[in-house]
Each structure stands twice: as C-alpha cells, then as structure tokens.
Amino acid sequence: NTLTSDIITINIYDVTGRMIKRLINQKDFKGGNYIIDLDMLDCDNGLYFVYLYNQDYSYSDSWKILNNK
C-alpha cells in the first residue's frame, strides 16, 4: 500500500491512549521520503505508539523513549 494525496495524519499516544503529540495533519503529500523532527524531551520515559494514517492506509509502531531524566 502507498499513501495517496489525502489528508495524512501522524499522532503519538502514550500507553493510556492519550494523544500527546500531533506531528502532521496535512494534505497533498507527494510520493517520496520525508524527515520529521520530533522532540520527545518533554515526555516521560516509557512506551509510546505512533499512528500514521489516511483514508486508505494505516501504519502503527511502538517506541520506547529513554530521556535520561
């Protein structure tokens, strides 16, 4: 599956299901590679979930964050 030019959304959630960051909520992405800056220093150490989706496609992954606080 590939992403179309629909609105693409990328959100990050904590383990309780609370959305802590919305990275992207934008239309008209063209095919290709993108780099997104993400600052998680204000977040506690722990497990987080990233969801990328649009009308036709979805992707999820888990991240373990260790900020050495």
Short mmCIF file of N, CA, C and O in Angstrom, two decimals:
data_model
loop_
_atom_site.label_atom_id
_atom_site.label_comp_id
_atom_site.label_asym_id
_atom_site.label_seq_id
_atom_site.Cartn_x
_atom_site.Cartn_y
_atom_site.Cartn_z
N ASN A 1 0.83 -1.19 0.00
CA ASN A 1 0.00 0.00 0.00
C ASN A 1 0.87 1.24 0.00
O ASN A 1 1.90 1.29 0.64
N THR A 2 0.41 2.25 -0.71
CA THR A 2 1.10 3.52 -0.70
C THR A 2 0.12 4.61 -0.33
O THR A 2 -1.09 4.49 -0.54
N LEU A 3 0.62 5.68 0.21
CA LEU A 3 -0.23 6.79 0.61
C LEU A 3 -0.63 7.60 -0.61
O LEU A 3 0.17 7.84 -1.50
N THR A 4 -1.86 8.03 -0.64
CA THR A 4 -2.33 8.91 -1.69
C THR A 4 -2.21 10.35 -1.20
O THR A 4 -1.65 10.60 -0.14
N SER A 5 -2.77 11.28 -1.94
CA SER A 5 -2.66 12.67 -1.52
C SER A 5 -3.79 13.11 -0.60
O SER A 5 -4.05 14.28 -0.47
N ASP A 6 -4.50 12.16 0.03
CA ASP A 6 -5.50 12.51 1.04
C ASP A 6 -4.79 13.15 2.23
O ASP A 6 -3.58 13.20 2.31
N ILE A 7 -5.59 13.59 3.19
CA ILE A 7 -5.01 14.15 4.41
C ILE A 7 -4.27 13.05 5.15
O ILE A 7 -4.82 11.98 5.42
N ILE A 8 -3.02 13.29 5.47
CA ILE A 8 -2.19 12.33 6.19
C ILE A 8 -2.03 12.84 7.62
O ILE A 8 -1.74 14.01 7.85
N THR A 9 -2.23 11.94 8.58
CA THR A 9 -2.14 12.29 9.98
C THR A 9 -1.13 11.38 10.67
O THR A 9 -1.14 10.17 10.43
N ILE A 10 -0.28 11.96 11.50
CA ILE A 10 0.64 11.19 12.33
C ILE A 10 0.48 11.68 13.76
O ILE A 10 0.70 12.87 14.05
N ASN A 11 0.06 10.78 14.64
CA ASN A 11 -0.15 11.09 16.05
C ASN A 11 0.69 10.15 16.92
O ASN A 11 0.93 9.00 16.54
N ILE A 12 1.06 10.64 18.10
CA ILE A 12 1.77 9.81 19.08
C ILE A 12 0.92 9.75 20.34
O ILE A 12 0.41 10.77 20.82
N TYR A 13 0.76 8.52 20.86
CA TYR A 13 -0.06 8.26 22.05
C TYR A 13 0.78 7.62 23.14
O TYR A 13 1.72 6.87 22.85
N ASP A 14 0.42 7.88 24.39
CA ASP A 14 1.08 7.17 25.50
C ASP A 14 0.33 5.86 25.76
O ASP A 14 -0.63 5.54 25.07
N VAL A 15 0.78 5.12 26.75
CA VAL A 15 0.19 3.79 27.00
C VAL A 15 -1.24 3.85 27.52
O VAL A 15 -1.95 2.85 27.48
N THR A 16 -1.67 5.02 27.98
CA THR A 16 -3.06 5.15 28.43
C THR A 16 -4.01 5.49 27.28
O THR A 16 -5.21 5.57 27.48
N GLY A 17 -3.45 5.72 26.08
CA GLY A 17 -4.27 6.06 24.93
C GLY A 17 -4.44 7.55 24.73
O GLY A 17 -5.14 7.99 23.82
N ARG A 18 -3.79 8.35 25.55
CA ARG A 18 -3.88 9.81 25.44
C ARG A 18 -2.96 10.30 24.33
O ARG A 18 -1.77 9.95 24.30
N MET A 19 -3.50 11.08 23.40
CA MET A 19 -2.65 11.63 22.34
C MET A 19 -1.76 12.70 22.96
O MET A 19 -2.25 13.65 23.58
N ILE A 20 -0.45 12.55 22.79
CA ILE A 20 0.47 13.53 23.37
C ILE A 20 1.07 14.46 22.33
O ILE A 20 1.53 15.54 22.67
N LYS A 21 1.07 14.04 21.07
CA LYS A 21 1.61 14.89 20.01
C LYS A 21 0.90 14.59 18.70
O LYS A 21 0.62 13.44 18.40
N ARG A 22 0.62 15.63 17.96
CA ARG A 22 0.17 15.50 16.57
C ARG A 22 1.31 16.05 15.73
O ARG A 22 1.61 17.24 15.77
N LEU A 23 1.96 15.17 15.00
CA LEU A 23 3.10 15.58 14.20
C LEU A 23 2.67 16.18 12.87
O LEU A 23 3.26 17.16 12.41
N ILE A 24 1.70 15.57 12.25
CA ILE A 24 1.27 16.02 10.93
C ILE A 24 -0.24 15.82 10.82
O ILE A 24 -0.77 14.81 11.26
N ASN A 25 -0.89 16.77 10.21
CA ASN A 25 -2.29 16.65 9.81
C ASN A 25 -2.42 17.53 8.57
O ASN A 25 -2.85 18.67 8.65
N GLN A 26 -1.99 17.00 7.45
CA GLN A 26 -1.76 17.82 6.28
C GLN A 26 -2.18 17.11 5.01
O GLN A 26 -2.12 15.88 4.92
N LYS A 27 -2.55 17.87 4.01
CA LYS A 27 -2.97 17.33 2.73
C LYS A 27 -1.86 17.56 1.69
O LYS A 27 -0.99 18.39 1.87
N ASP A 28 -1.95 16.80 0.63
CA ASP A 28 -1.10 16.98 -0.56
C ASP A 28 0.35 16.59 -0.36
O ASP A 28 1.26 17.27 -0.84
N PHE A 29 0.60 15.52 0.33
CA PHE A 29 1.94 14.95 0.34
C PHE A 29 2.15 14.21 -0.97
O PHE A 29 1.30 13.47 -1.42
N LYS A 30 3.26 14.40 -1.57
CA LYS A 30 3.61 13.68 -2.79
C LYS A 30 4.44 12.46 -2.40
O LYS A 30 4.99 12.39 -1.32
N GLY A 31 4.55 11.50 -3.29
CA GLY A 31 5.37 10.32 -3.03
C GLY A 31 6.80 10.71 -2.74
O GLY A 31 7.30 11.70 -3.26
N GLY A 32 7.47 9.94 -1.90
CA GLY A 32 8.87 10.22 -1.59
C GLY A 32 9.16 9.99 -0.12
O GLY A 32 8.34 9.47 0.62
N ASN A 33 10.34 10.38 0.28
CA ASN A 33 10.79 10.24 1.66
C ASN A 33 10.74 11.59 2.34
O ASN A 33 11.04 12.62 1.73
N TYR A 34 10.39 11.58 3.62
CA TYR A 34 10.30 12.81 4.40
C TYR A 34 11.03 12.62 5.71
O TYR A 34 11.07 11.52 6.26
N ILE A 35 11.57 13.69 6.24
CA ILE A 35 12.18 13.70 7.57
C ILE A 35 11.34 14.62 8.44
O ILE A 35 11.04 15.75 8.06
N ILE A 36 10.97 14.12 9.60
CA ILE A 36 10.15 14.89 10.53
C ILE A 36 10.93 15.03 11.83
O ILE A 36 11.36 14.03 12.42
N ASP A 37 11.13 16.25 12.28
CA ASP A 37 11.78 16.49 13.56
C ASP A 37 10.80 16.20 14.68
O ASP A 37 9.65 16.65 14.64
N LEU A 38 11.25 15.47 15.67
CA LEU A 38 10.40 15.09 16.79
C LEU A 38 11.17 15.30 18.09
O LEU A 38 12.24 14.74 18.27
N ASP A 39 10.63 16.13 18.96
CA ASP A 39 11.23 16.39 20.25
C ASP A 39 10.39 15.70 21.32
O ASP A 39 9.24 16.07 21.56
N MET A 40 10.94 14.65 21.93
CA MET A 40 10.24 13.91 22.99
C MET A 40 10.85 14.19 24.37
O MET A 40 10.57 13.49 25.32
N LEU A 41 11.68 15.23 24.49
CA LEU A 41 12.34 15.52 25.76
C LEU A 41 11.35 15.92 26.85
O LEU A 41 11.64 15.75 28.03
N ASP A 42 10.19 16.43 26.48
CA ASP A 42 9.20 16.80 27.47
C ASP A 42 8.32 15.63 27.91
O ASP A 42 7.44 15.78 28.75
N CYS A 43 8.57 14.45 27.36
CA CYS A 43 7.78 13.26 27.68
C CYS A 43 8.53 12.39 28.68
O CYS A 43 9.75 12.34 28.69
N ASP A 44 7.77 11.70 29.50
CA ASP A 44 8.37 10.77 30.45
C ASP A 44 8.94 9.57 29.72
O ASP A 44 8.52 9.24 28.61
N ASN A 45 9.89 8.90 30.36
CA ASN A 45 10.39 7.64 29.82
C ASN A 45 9.24 6.65 29.76
O ASN A 45 8.36 6.64 30.60
N GLY A 46 9.25 5.80 28.73
CA GLY A 46 8.20 4.80 28.64
C GLY A 46 7.91 4.40 27.21
O GLY A 46 8.64 4.72 26.28
N LEU A 47 6.80 3.70 27.06
CA LEU A 47 6.38 3.17 25.77
C LEU A 47 5.35 4.12 25.15
O LEU A 47 4.42 4.56 25.81
N TYR A 48 5.55 4.39 23.86
CA TYR A 48 4.66 5.26 23.11
C TYR A 48 4.29 4.58 21.80
O TYR A 48 5.01 3.72 21.32
N PHE A 49 3.17 5.01 21.24
CA PHE A 49 2.68 4.42 20.00
C PHE A 49 2.52 5.51 18.96
O PHE A 49 1.95 6.57 19.25
N VAL A 50 3.00 5.25 17.77
CA VAL A 50 2.85 6.20 16.67
C VAL A 50 1.88 5.61 15.66
O VAL A 50 1.93 4.41 15.35
N TYR A 51 0.94 6.43 15.22
CA TYR A 51 -0.05 6.02 14.22
C TYR A 51 0.02 7.00 13.05
O TYR A 51 -0.11 8.20 13.23
N LEU A 52 0.20 6.44 11.87
CA LEU A 52 0.18 7.20 10.62
C LEU A 52 -1.00 6.67 9.82
O LEU A 52 -1.12 5.45 9.66
N TYR A 53 -1.84 7.55 9.36
CA TYR A 53 -3.00 7.06 8.61
C TYR A 53 -3.56 8.13 7.68
O TYR A 53 -3.32 9.33 7.85
N ASN A 54 -4.28 7.65 6.69
CA ASN A 54 -5.13 8.48 5.85
C ASN A 54 -6.37 7.67 5.53
O ASN A 54 -6.64 6.67 6.19
N GLN A 55 -7.11 8.06 4.54
CA GLN A 55 -8.37 7.39 4.22
C GLN A 55 -8.18 5.93 3.81
O GLN A 55 -9.02 5.09 4.09
N ASP A 56 -7.06 5.60 3.17
CA ASP A 56 -6.87 4.27 2.59
C ASP A 56 -5.78 3.42 3.23
O ASP A 56 -5.60 2.27 2.87
N TYR A 57 -5.03 3.96 4.18
CA TYR A 57 -3.84 3.28 4.67
C TYR A 57 -3.62 3.64 6.13
O TYR A 57 -3.90 4.76 6.55
N SER A 58 -3.11 2.68 6.89
CA SER A 58 -2.72 2.98 8.26
C SER A 58 -1.47 2.18 8.62
O SER A 58 -1.23 1.10 8.09
N TYR A 59 -0.69 2.75 9.52
CA TYR A 59 0.54 2.12 9.99
C TYR A 59 0.68 2.48 11.46
O TYR A 59 0.40 3.60 11.87
N SER A 60 1.11 1.51 12.25
CA SER A 60 1.38 1.80 13.66
C SER A 60 2.67 1.13 14.08
O SER A 60 3.11 0.14 13.49
N ASP A 61 3.29 1.71 15.10
CA ASP A 61 4.55 1.18 15.62
C ASP A 61 4.64 1.60 17.08
O ASP A 61 3.96 2.52 17.52
N SER A 62 5.49 0.93 17.83
CA SER A 62 5.71 1.31 19.22
C SER A 62 7.15 1.77 19.38
O SER A 62 8.05 1.26 18.71
N TRP A 63 7.34 2.75 20.25
CA TRP A 63 8.66 3.31 20.52
C TRP A 63 8.89 3.30 22.02
O TRP A 63 8.02 3.64 22.81
N LYS A 64 10.09 2.96 22.41
CA LYS A 64 10.49 3.06 23.80
C LYS A 64 11.35 4.30 23.93
O LYS A 64 12.38 4.44 23.26
N ILE A 65 10.95 5.24 24.78
CA ILE A 65 11.65 6.50 24.95
C ILE A 65 12.40 6.48 26.28
O ILE A 65 11.82 6.21 27.33
N LEU A 66 13.70 6.78 26.20
CA LEU A 66 14.54 6.91 27.38
C LEU A 66 15.25 8.25 27.29
O LEU A 66 16.17 8.43 26.51
N ASN A 67 14.79 9.21 28.08
CA ASN A 67 15.34 10.58 28.03
C ASN A 67 16.42 10.84 29.06
O ASN A 67 16.94 11.94 29.12
N ASN A 68 16.77 9.87 29.88
CA ASN A 68 17.78 10.07 30.93
C ASN A 68 17.44 11.23 31.84
O ASN A 68 18.29 12.03 32.19
N LYS A 69 16.18 11.32 32.24
CA LYS A 69 15.76 12.38 33.16
C LYS A 69 16.24 12.10 34.55
O LYS A 69 16.29 11.02 35.00
#
